[in-house]
PDB file of C-alpha atoms in Angstrom:
ATOM      1  CA  ASP A   1     177.430 126.514 -37.757  1.00 75.00           C
ATOM      2  CA  TYR A   2     176.972 124.681 -41.049  1.00 78.00           C
ATOM      3  CA  ASP A   3     173.224 125.048 -41.164  1.00 87.00           C
ATOM      4  CA  LYS A   4     173.281 128.780 -40.604  1.00 87.00           C
ATOM      5  CA  GLN A   5     175.959 129.261 -43.290  1.00 87.00           C
ATOM      6  CA  ARG A   6     173.922 127.187 -45.812  1.00 88.00           C
ATOM      7  CA  ARG A   7     170.695 129.032 -45.003  1.00 90.00           C
ATOM      8  CA  ALA A   8     172.422 132.406 -45.432  1.00 89.00           C
ATOM      9  CA  HIS A   9     173.255 131.562 -49.055  1.00 88.00           C
ATOM     10  CA  PRO A  10     171.450 133.935 -51.416  1.00 86.00           C
ATOM     11  CA  LEU A  11     169.937 131.074 -53.341  1.00 87.00           C
ATOM     12  CA  PHE A  12     168.585 129.223 -50.281  1.00 89.00           C
ATOM     13  CA  GLY A  13     165.065 130.591 -50.307  1.00 87.00           C
ATOM     14  CA  ASN A  14     164.681 130.121 -53.957  1.00 87.00           C
ATOM     15  CA  ALA A  15     165.963 126.613 -53.773  1.00 91.00           C
ATOM     16  CA  ALA A  16     163.686 125.755 -50.812  1.00 92.00           C
ATOM     17  CA  LEU A  17     160.620 127.102 -52.445  1.00 91.00           C
ATOM     18  CA  SER A  18     161.364 125.290 -55.752  1.00 93.00           C
ATOM     19  CA  LEU A  19     161.549 122.009 -53.811  1.00 96.00           C
ATOM     20  CA  ILE A  20     158.405 122.791 -51.822  1.00 95.00           C
ATOM     21  CA  SER A  21     156.543 123.646 -54.991  1.00 95.00           C
ATOM     22  CA  GLU A  22     157.410 120.302 -56.502  1.00 96.00           C
ATOM     23  CA  ILE A  23     156.460 118.385 -53.328  1.00 97.00           C
ATOM     24  CA  ALA A  24     153.177 120.247 -52.876  1.00 96.00           C
ATOM     25  CA  ASN A  25     152.230 119.623 -56.502  1.00 95.00           C
ATOM     26  CA  ARG A  26     152.777 115.885 -56.026  1.00 95.00           C
ATOM     27  CA  ARG A  27     150.840 115.807 -52.812  1.00 95.00           C
ATOM     28  CA  LEU A  28     147.926 117.754 -54.309  1.00 94.00           C
ATOM     29  CA  PHE A  29     147.855 115.508 -57.379  1.00 93.00           C
ATOM     30  CA  SER A  30     147.810 112.296 -55.301  1.00 94.00           C
ATOM     31  CA  THR A  31     145.372 113.538 -52.755  1.00 93.00           C
ATOM     32  CA  VAL A  32     142.896 115.678 -54.589  1.00 93.00           C
ATOM     33  CA  ARG A  33     142.964 113.909 -57.946  1.00 91.00           C
ATOM     34  CA  GLU A  34     143.912 110.281 -57.340  1.00 92.00           C
ATOM     35  CA  ARG A  35     142.696 109.433 -53.857  1.00 93.00           C
ATOM     36  CA  LYS A  36     139.649 111.743 -53.508  1.00 94.00           C
ATOM     37  CA  GLN A  37     138.878 112.007 -57.315  1.00 93.00           C
ATOM     38  CA  LEU A  38     137.681 115.529 -57.012  1.00 93.00           C
ATOM     39  CA  THR A  39     139.539 117.083 -59.988  1.00 88.00           C
ATOM     40  CA  TYR A  40     141.574 116.378 -63.038  1.00 84.00           C
ATOM     41  CA  ASP A  41     143.990 119.031 -62.307  1.00 86.00           C
ATOM     42  CA  ALA A  42     145.523 120.523 -59.090  1.00 89.00           C
ATOM     43  CA  ASN A  43     148.374 122.922 -59.323  1.00 92.00           C
ATOM     44  CA  PHE A  44     150.560 124.745 -56.697  1.00 93.00           C
ATOM     45  CA  SER A  45     152.589 127.687 -57.935  1.00 92.00           C
ATOM     46  CA  LEU A  46     154.813 130.250 -56.225  1.00 87.00           C
ATOM     47  CA  THR A  47     155.423 133.842 -57.205  1.00 83.00           C
ATOM     48  CA  GLY A  48     158.452 135.428 -55.734  1.00 73.00           C
ATOM     49  CA  PHE A  49     159.953 138.859 -56.247  1.00 63.00           C
ATOM     50  CA  GLU A  50     163.522 139.718 -56.853  1.00 60.00           C
ATOM     51  CA  ARG A  51     163.450 143.214 -55.375  1.00 58.00           C
ATOM     52  CA  MET A  52     161.103 142.564 -52.417  1.00 60.00           C
ATOM     53  CA  LYS A  53     161.154 140.098 -49.585  1.00 69.00           C
ATOM     54  CA  GLY A  54     158.178 137.879 -49.813  1.00 72.00           C
ATOM     55  CA  GLY A  55     155.806 136.515 -52.437  1.00 79.00           C
ATOM     56  CA  TRP A  56     152.660 134.439 -52.708  1.00 86.00           C
ATOM     57  CA  PHE A  57     151.491 131.011 -53.653  1.00 90.00           C
ATOM     58  CA  LEU A  58     148.430 129.953 -55.572  1.00 92.00           C
ATOM     59  CA  VAL A  59     146.623 126.653 -55.579  1.00 94.00           C
ATOM     60  CA  THR A  60     144.387 126.042 -58.597  1.00 93.00           C
ATOM     61  CA  VAL A  61     141.920 123.191 -59.080  1.00 91.00           C
ATOM     62  CA  THR A  62     139.516 122.625 -61.856  1.00 90.00           C
ATOM     63  CA  ALA A  63     136.458 120.832 -60.474  1.00 91.00           C
ATOM     64  CA  SER A  64     132.729 120.438 -61.193  1.00 90.00           C
ATOM     65  CA  LYS A  65     130.567 122.904 -59.201  1.00 89.00           C
ATOM     66  CA  GLU A  66     129.248 120.056 -57.143  1.00 92.00           C
ATOM     67  CA  LYS A  67     132.826 119.038 -56.082  1.00 93.00           C
ATOM     68  CA  ALA A  68     134.328 122.561 -55.792  1.00 92.00           C
ATOM     69  CA  GLN A  69     134.020 122.939 -52.033  1.00 94.00           C
ATOM     70  CA  LYS A  70     135.263 119.469 -51.262  1.00 95.00           C
ATOM     71  CA  ALA A  71     138.195 120.102 -53.593  1.00 94.00           C
ATOM     72  CA  LEU A  72     139.010 123.385 -51.803  1.00 94.00           C
ATOM     73  CA  ASP A  73     138.832 121.605 -48.447  1.00 95.00           C
ATOM     74  CA  ALA A  74     140.999 118.781 -49.738  1.00 95.00           C
ATOM     75  CA  CYS A  75     143.642 121.255 -50.878  1.00 94.00           C
ATOM     76  CA  LYS A  76     143.737 122.996 -47.480  1.00 94.00           C
ATOM     77  CA  GLU A  77     143.903 119.606 -45.762  1.00 95.00           C
ATOM     78  CA  THR A  78     146.839 118.598 -48.042  1.00 95.00           C
ATOM     79  CA  LEU A  79     148.822 121.762 -47.290  1.00 94.00           C
ATOM     80  CA  GLU A  80     148.092 121.377 -43.509  1.00 94.00           C
ATOM     81  CA  ALA A  81     149.228 117.734 -43.667  1.00 95.00           C
ATOM     82  CA  LEU A  82     152.434 118.812 -45.355  1.00 95.00           C
ATOM     83  CA  ARG A  83     153.243 120.931 -42.230  1.00 92.00           C
ATOM     84  CA  LYS A  84     152.031 118.674 -39.538  1.00 92.00           C
ATOM     85  CA  SER A  85     150.565 115.151 -39.828  1.00 94.00           C
ATOM     86  CA  ASN A  86     152.431 114.018 -42.928  1.00 95.00           C
ATOM     87  CA  PRO A  87     155.636 116.162 -43.149  1.00 96.00           C
ATOM     88  CA  ILE A  88     158.092 116.060 -45.957  1.00 97.00           C
ATOM     89  CA  SER A  89     159.947 112.735 -46.085  1.00 96.00           C
ATOM     90  CA  VAL A  90     163.546 112.141 -47.198  1.00 97.00           C
ATOM     91  CA  ASP A  91     162.015 110.221 -50.230  1.00 97.00           C
ATOM     92  CA  ASN A  92     159.856 113.353 -51.094  1.00 97.00           C
ATOM     93  CA  LEU A  93     162.880 115.521 -50.903  1.00 98.00           C
ATOM     94  CA  GLU A  94     165.156 113.330 -53.002  1.00 98.00           C
ATOM     95  CA  SER A  95     162.574 112.912 -55.656  1.00 97.00           C
ATOM     96  CA  ALA A  96     161.875 116.669 -55.773  1.00 97.00           C
ATOM     97  CA  LYS A  97     165.591 117.382 -56.027  1.00 98.00           C
ATOM     98  CA  ARG A  98     165.837 115.073 -59.059  1.00 98.00           C
ATOM     99  CA  VAL A  99     162.996 116.870 -60.735  1.00 97.00           C
ATOM    100  CA  VAL A 100     164.237 120.404 -59.961  1.00 96.00           C
ATOM    101  CA  LEU A 101     167.801 119.609 -61.042  1.00 97.00           C
ATOM    102  CA  ASN A 102     166.707 117.868 -64.271  1.00 97.00           C
ATOM    103  CA  ARG A 103     164.359 120.740 -65.156  1.00 95.00           C
ATOM    104  CA  HIS A 104     167.277 123.251 -64.473  1.00 94.00           C
ATOM    105  CA  GLU A 105     169.673 121.154 -66.606  1.00 94.00           C
ATOM    106  CA  GLY A 106     167.018 121.061 -69.451  1.00 95.00           C
ATOM    107  CA  GLU A 107     166.298 124.768 -69.287  1.00 93.00           C
ATOM    108  CA  LEU A 108     169.956 125.667 -69.323  1.00 91.00           C
ATOM    109  CA  ARG A 109     169.866 124.608 -72.998  1.00 94.00           C
ATOM    110  CA  THR A 110     167.455 127.526 -73.768  1.00 95.00           C
ATOM    111  CA  SER A 111     168.504 131.122 -74.319  1.00 94.00           C
ATOM    112  CA  GLN A 112     165.314 132.306 -72.580  1.00 93.00           C
ATOM    113  CA  TYR A 113     166.265 130.657 -69.371  1.00 90.00           C
ATOM    114  CA  TRP A 114     169.764 132.132 -69.428  1.00 89.00           C
ATOM    115  CA  ALA A 115     168.309 135.581 -70.095  1.00 90.00           C
ATOM    116  CA  THR A 116     166.020 135.106 -67.063  1.00 87.00           C
ATOM    117  CA  ILE A 117     168.681 133.953 -64.628  1.00 86.00           C
ATOM    118  CA  MET A 118     171.214 136.544 -65.928  1.00 87.00           C
ATOM    119  CA  SER A 119     168.926 139.567 -66.015  1.00 86.00           C
ATOM    120  CA  GLY A 120     169.653 141.909 -63.064  1.00 82.00           C
ATOM    121  CA  ILE A 121     172.578 139.811 -61.795  1.00 83.00           C
ATOM    122  CA  GLN A 122     174.754 142.889 -61.340  1.00 80.00           C
ATOM    123  CA  GLU A 123     172.103 145.193 -59.942  1.00 82.00           C
ATOM    124  CA  GLU A 124     172.534 146.376 -56.364  1.00 79.00           C
ATOM    125  CA  SER A 125     168.716 146.574 -56.040  1.00 78.00           C
ATOM    126  CA  ILE A 126     168.562 142.742 -56.318  1.00 79.00           C
ATOM    127  CA  PRO A 127     170.903 141.697 -53.603  1.00 76.00           C
ATOM    128  CA  LEU A 128     170.014 137.960 -53.593  1.00 76.00           C
ATOM    129  CA  LYS A 129     170.711 137.558 -57.307  1.00 80.00           C
ATOM    130  CA  GLY A 130     174.344 137.291 -58.291  1.00 80.00           C
ATOM    131  CA  PRO A 131     176.741 134.875 -59.938  1.00 83.00           C
ATOM    132  CA  LEU A 132     176.212 132.304 -57.158  1.00 83.00           C
ATOM    133  CA  SER A 133     172.588 131.915 -58.459  1.00 79.00           C
ATOM    134  CA  VAL A 134     174.061 130.136 -61.422  1.00 82.00           C
ATOM    135  CA  THR A 135     177.318 128.549 -60.101  1.00 89.00           C
ATOM    136  CA  ASP A 136     175.907 127.178 -56.927  1.00 93.00           C
ATOM    137  CA  PHE A 137     172.504 125.954 -57.964  1.00 92.00           C
ATOM    138  CA  HIS A 138     173.256 122.242 -57.804  1.00 95.00           C
ATOM    139  CA  ALA A 139     175.150 122.496 -54.517  1.00 95.00           C
ATOM    140  CA  VAL A 140     172.370 124.432 -52.793  1.00 95.00           C
ATOM    141  CA  ILE A 141     169.676 122.047 -54.004  1.00 96.00           C
ATOM    142  CA  GLU A 142     171.726 118.990 -53.001  1.00 97.00           C
ATOM    143  CA  ALA A 143     172.422 120.359 -49.569  1.00 96.00           C
ATOM    144  CA  MET A 144     168.678 120.916 -48.679  1.00 97.00           C
ATOM    145  CA  THR A 145     167.247 118.869 -45.885  1.00 96.00           C
ATOM    146  CA  THR A 146     163.761 118.039 -44.842  1.00 97.00           C
ATOM    147  CA  THR A 147     164.330 120.280 -41.850  1.00 95.00           C
ATOM    148  CA  ASP A 148     165.124 123.213 -44.149  1.00 96.00           C
ATOM    149  CA  LEU A 149     161.836 122.697 -46.037  1.00 96.00           C
ATOM    150  CA  GLN A 150     159.743 122.307 -42.804  1.00 95.00           C
ATOM    151  CA  LEU A 151     161.127 125.599 -41.534  1.00 93.00           C
ATOM    152  CA  ALA A 152     160.348 127.250 -44.842  1.00 92.00           C
ATOM    153  CA  LEU A 153     156.827 125.842 -44.756  1.00 93.00           C
ATOM    154  CA  ASP A 154     156.388 127.387 -41.323  1.00 91.00           C
ATOM    155  CA  CYS A 155     156.979 130.825 -42.800  1.00 90.00           C
ATOM    156  CA  MET A 156     154.618 130.481 -45.748  1.00 90.00           C
ATOM    157  CA  GLY A 157     151.371 131.523 -44.018  1.00 88.00           C
ATOM    158  CA  LEU A 158     149.550 128.172 -44.279  1.00 90.00           C
ATOM    159  CA  GLU A 159     147.480 128.614 -41.189  1.00 89.00           C
ATOM    160  CA  GLU A 160     143.641 128.649 -41.897  1.00 88.00           C
ATOM    161  CA  SER A 161     143.445 132.131 -40.566  1.00 90.00           C
ATOM    162  CA  GLN A 162     146.138 133.271 -43.101  1.00 92.00           C
ATOM    163  CA  LEU A 163     144.730 131.786 -46.253  1.00 91.00           C
ATOM    164  CA  TYR A 164     142.576 133.517 -48.840  1.00 92.00           C
ATOM    165  CA  THR A 165     140.286 131.135 -50.650  1.00 93.00           C
ATOM    166  CA  ALA A 166     137.848 131.559 -53.486  1.00 92.00           C
ATOM    167  CA  ILE A 167     135.709 129.359 -55.639  1.00 92.00           C
ATOM    168  CA  GLY A 168     135.303 130.784 -59.150  1.00 89.00           C
ATOM    169  CA  LYS A 169     132.685 129.739 -61.718  1.00 86.00           C
ATOM    170  CA  THR A 170     132.904 129.792 -65.429  1.00 83.00           C
ATOM    171  CA  VAL A 171     129.677 131.141 -67.015  1.00 81.00           C
ATOM    172  CA  GLN A 172     128.821 131.975 -70.599  1.00 79.00           C
ATOM    173  CA  PRO A 173     127.778 135.560 -71.051  1.00 81.00           C
ATOM    174  CA  GLU A 174     124.185 136.200 -71.910  1.00 83.00           C
ATOM    175  CA  GLY A 175     123.394 136.377 -75.645  1.00 79.00           C
ATOM    176  CA  LEU A 176     126.567 134.283 -76.576  1.00 78.00           C
ATOM    177  CA  VAL A 177     125.880 132.323 -79.704  1.00 77.00           C
ATOM    178  CA  VAL A 178     128.029 129.142 -79.978  1.00 72.00           C
ATOM    179  CA  ASP A 179     128.526 127.876 -83.540  1.00 67.00           C
ATOM    180  CA  GLU A 180     128.463 124.082 -83.630  1.00 65.00           C
ATOM    181  CA  ILE A 181     131.314 123.762 -86.134  1.00 64.00           C
ATOM    182  CA  VAL A 182     134.154 126.164 -86.506  1.00 58.00           C
ATOM    183  CA  LYS A 183     135.660 125.855 -90.053  1.00 59.00           C
ATOM    184  CA  ALA A 184     139.212 126.593 -90.717  1.00 59.00           C
ATOM    185  CA  SER A 185     139.899 129.099 -93.398  1.00 60.00           C
ATOM    186  CA  PRO A 186     141.418 127.619 -96.545  1.00 59.00           C
ATOM    187  CA  MET A 187     145.190 127.829 -96.792  1.00 56.00           C
ATOM    188  CA  ALA A 188     147.581 127.304 -99.596  1.00 53.00           C
ATOM    189  CA  GLY A 189     148.517 123.600 -99.966  1.00 51.00           C
ATOM    190  CA  MET A 190     145.321 122.251 -98.312  1.00 50.00           C
ATOM    191  CA  GLY A 191     144.206 120.463-101.406  1.00 51.00           C
ATOM    192  CA  ARG A 192     145.220 116.846-101.975  1.00 50.00           C
ATOM    193  CA  GLY A 193     148.922 116.613-102.616  1.00 48.00           C
ATOM    194  CA  GLY A 194     149.762 119.995-101.226  1.00 46.00           C
ATOM    195  CA  ALA A 195     151.143 123.152-102.811  1.00 48.00           C
ATOM    196  CA  LEU A 196     154.505 121.518-103.815  1.00 48.00           C
ATOM    197  CA  MET A 197     152.902 118.673-105.707  1.00 47.00           C
ATOM    198  CA  GLY A 198     153.120 118.933-109.420  1.00 46.00           C
TER     199      GLY A 198
END
């Protein structure tokens, strides 16, 4: 069966989660920021592990203390809608594919990205990372379907009873003295004309 073969590819999980991350970020942005105007920033990030099965996701939102609970509720509603009432559409998927593939192409131009994708590629302790992680990236991303992503979402622990939530608050420590103006230390060449002027 073609779907079973595709889903058995060692890069399948990573590719599915990359696409889900992109789609979730767009949904959070449009719902929590644009439609409900509860934040300036909403971010969905995934952390996976190369040597262990599993990982975790984190949704962060910056909001005023008055809007914090509403923003948290809006994030949970958005993730729930992604699974049930407003599932991933073909348009969502195609748009996410373009972004993920373009990001991959751009990052291939950096040595840091190559070092990341190549590190541990021959280690037996990292069974899902091998040459196919590099050579098949485009094909695996392009072959993803909305059904693939919905099945992956069902495995992510998005039920209300499985989520851990918290509202953090930024406070200034007691006794902190905030200077009104922070002056830069003088540097060579800061005078008019600069250090190279005659």
